[in-house]
């Protein structure tokens, strides 16, 4: 089955098949015609040869017959011409003929005698030595024709006495010979009666009339048929048939006759009339010529087929070649289109440049990259590609010359409008035979976006998004660099940790938007006030760190002072005039650390100390500060587990009505007995709890516990008693105070009037509006409000009036020195007087002695609290005290 070529159409294939078939048919027909013609010529030639051969054979057979006939005639002439021919004479006469070995099988003399002559014959023969003459057949009859002489006698004794007139095959010939006087030939006879292989032959008979001394008779010659044809059929290409017409049977068939018949030989026939018999001779050709014809024809047909196949193959090869050319052409077109499509649609710019000529090809993307509408415009207007750095252009071109290529080079290009873009540029050169650059092909990928993204990532990783200042990561780098540089030059580095005082209040009251703007303004102000090589970093929230390479103690002091001064100037943010102060902690390399992290941490510690010192100030880091910072950290660590471990307790200090001496309230005060740190003063752990935010949780616990305690006392009969709890600034602003109080009241079953919260002036004044909102929410619950530590802060009573303050607590620092410090006495007197005017009750704290009590009672102080009456007491002790005082 022919393989179908992909892409070769069926129509083409059919045409090819038809052409090949046609050629095969034409060649086959030509072959057949040629073979026919050749066969015919061959046949004619063969016929001619055959005729000639047949003539030869015919002549030979005829001459062989005639030779035998003439011998018989000669023998007959011998008898006719002699009075008597005796046996010896006969023998001598025919001896040559029978010895010639050319087919004369036997020669005999058969006499015609009548019955009465038979004894004389026997007598004569007996005399001649034939003693036992037997007639064959022996039957008595009138006429006998027995063979009386025959030669060679030795081999043909059995012929002696044979009566030829009794034999149906010889009798007709004998008669005819007598009647015509001619040699006549008998029917074919078997020459050897008992032989295994029959031997055919003829008997030729010639009549000899009787003479006076001799009876008439026949001379006979027995001729072996084979001898007539010997040597004639030896050629394998000839077949012979020799038929006796009268006998009508083949006398001789060549050994190849059957094959010859099967192959249809050419035959030539002759009729041979001899001795009164007609013989039919058929000579045929051998079959060799037919085979040749068949071979020829086969070869012709094979050639036809081969030619057809060859043509088919040629056509197919040609068609395939054409098809391949078509396909290659199509593929080339496709690839050209693909290339065009790709080059015009990819985002990479592609160009070809020729030294001295500039660009000779660019694609669409390249034109767009350089800000041109299309390639034509760029090719017309643009010179060489513009590199931001001409030296880089030279360097890359040198690479092309030296290495033949450069790959993935990051390049900055300039557009005609002056804008820049970043790209990755790769190019490869093609060289002339002399090695010079013939042209170079390049690819440019615009990586501006990637660069921008990288820069954005870098910015995010290293800069504070709000202010654009370096973040902690970059700060660490800068400090590291500053230390490395300073270390070599043995110079100091100052690290300032700056925190904005009460920034949270700004954030909470004015919102984060304003807070953020304030931070930006602060960063700008800081940047303006610092040297170029100083680094300002924002760590987050309101924390800034300033690194000042080369600055030691004096320079840092100077800078801190100037910063604090500069911050006195108002920040105008979105219509708000904000005053904000910084607290600054300073650490110095190398004294306070040689690592960025240590220097920042120590500056932070110093900053806390500055805040503790009353804000808007700065502090240098000291070992003592570090110790305190460590203690604070340790306190915080242990405080985290204090609530859960039940390490906190409340003690209650009575607040007493001086006139009656009755306990009207009890202030709940925290106590922490740490199994590790021992007893820790509230003045030590409360600030830590506030800084860490733990105060929210602890504060809730205090309110809840105090109210539960009061409920318990009330159940035990302690009437007209309320509890006062300290609420810290962090708890007030960040903790959900309202919810905490509501929950605790609910669980204790008490009313709001049983609770008083103590807030410092500073808490309220840090955000008056918000404080008002919170307090207004509490008011409906009946919760009372006391201003703690009054006198230490703003001390603006009239201002506080609007908050419906229930009690003012005069700070114990004023009470302590009442006797010795006239200022304190004056302040206390003034406060008491003002409070009475405003109908606000006053509680004096820290009353330790009778003089203090007398001073206060003289001025109608409403309540007294202090060691003079009682130290803070455990609940049961207070209950016992109450039992003594209030019954
Ligand atoms: N020298 C002297 N001191 C007297 C006298 N009478 C009372 N005190 C002390 O004065 C402090 C009164 O509490 P504070 O001013 O609110 O000052 C409190 C308060 O600000 C804070 N505090 C205590 N408990 C809590 C609490 O539960 N929550 C909050 N936020 N702060 C608390 O800790 C501060 C110290 O508390 P304490 O050590 O318990 O100290 C208590 C108390 O023991 C006296 O006659 N002489």
XYZ file of N, CA and C in Angstrom, residues 478 529-536 546-551 559:
48
model
N 22.648 52.838 59.816
C 23.317 54.156 59.936
C 24.138 54.224 61.220
N 16.350 71.222 61.677
C 17.228 71.646 62.768
C 18.506 70.817 62.859
N 18.606 69.733 62.078
C 19.766 68.851 62.211
C 20.744 69.018 61.063
N 21.945 68.523 61.310
C 22.992 68.621 60.293
C 22.723 67.606 59.183
N 23.375 67.843 58.086
C 23.121 66.992 56.909
C 23.496 65.534 57.169
N 24.570 65.373 57.920
C 25.039 64.002 58.116
C 24.453 63.348 59.368
N 23.522 64.082 60.037
C 22.781 63.436 61.128
C 21.662 62.609 60.515
N 21.265 61.567 61.219
C 20.146 60.739 60.728
C 18.983 60.876 61.690
N 17.811 61.139 61.092
C 16.601 61.152 61.923
C 15.774 59.960 61.498
N 17.523 60.162 66.818
C 18.434 61.023 66.052
C 19.854 60.516 66.297
N 20.566 60.317 65.210
C 21.949 59.849 65.318
C 22.847 61.010 64.920
N 23.779 61.333 65.785
C 24.666 62.474 65.497
C 26.112 62.003 65.550
N 26.651 61.632 64.372
C 28.042 61.207 64.368
C 28.952 62.351 64.828
N 29.910 62.041 65.659
C 30.870 63.046 66.125
C 30.396 63.820 67.331
N 29.119 63.666 67.728
C 28.593 64.469 68.840
C 28.820 63.743 70.168
N 22.307 70.291 71.495
C 21.277 69.951 70.500
C 19.936 69.649 71.189
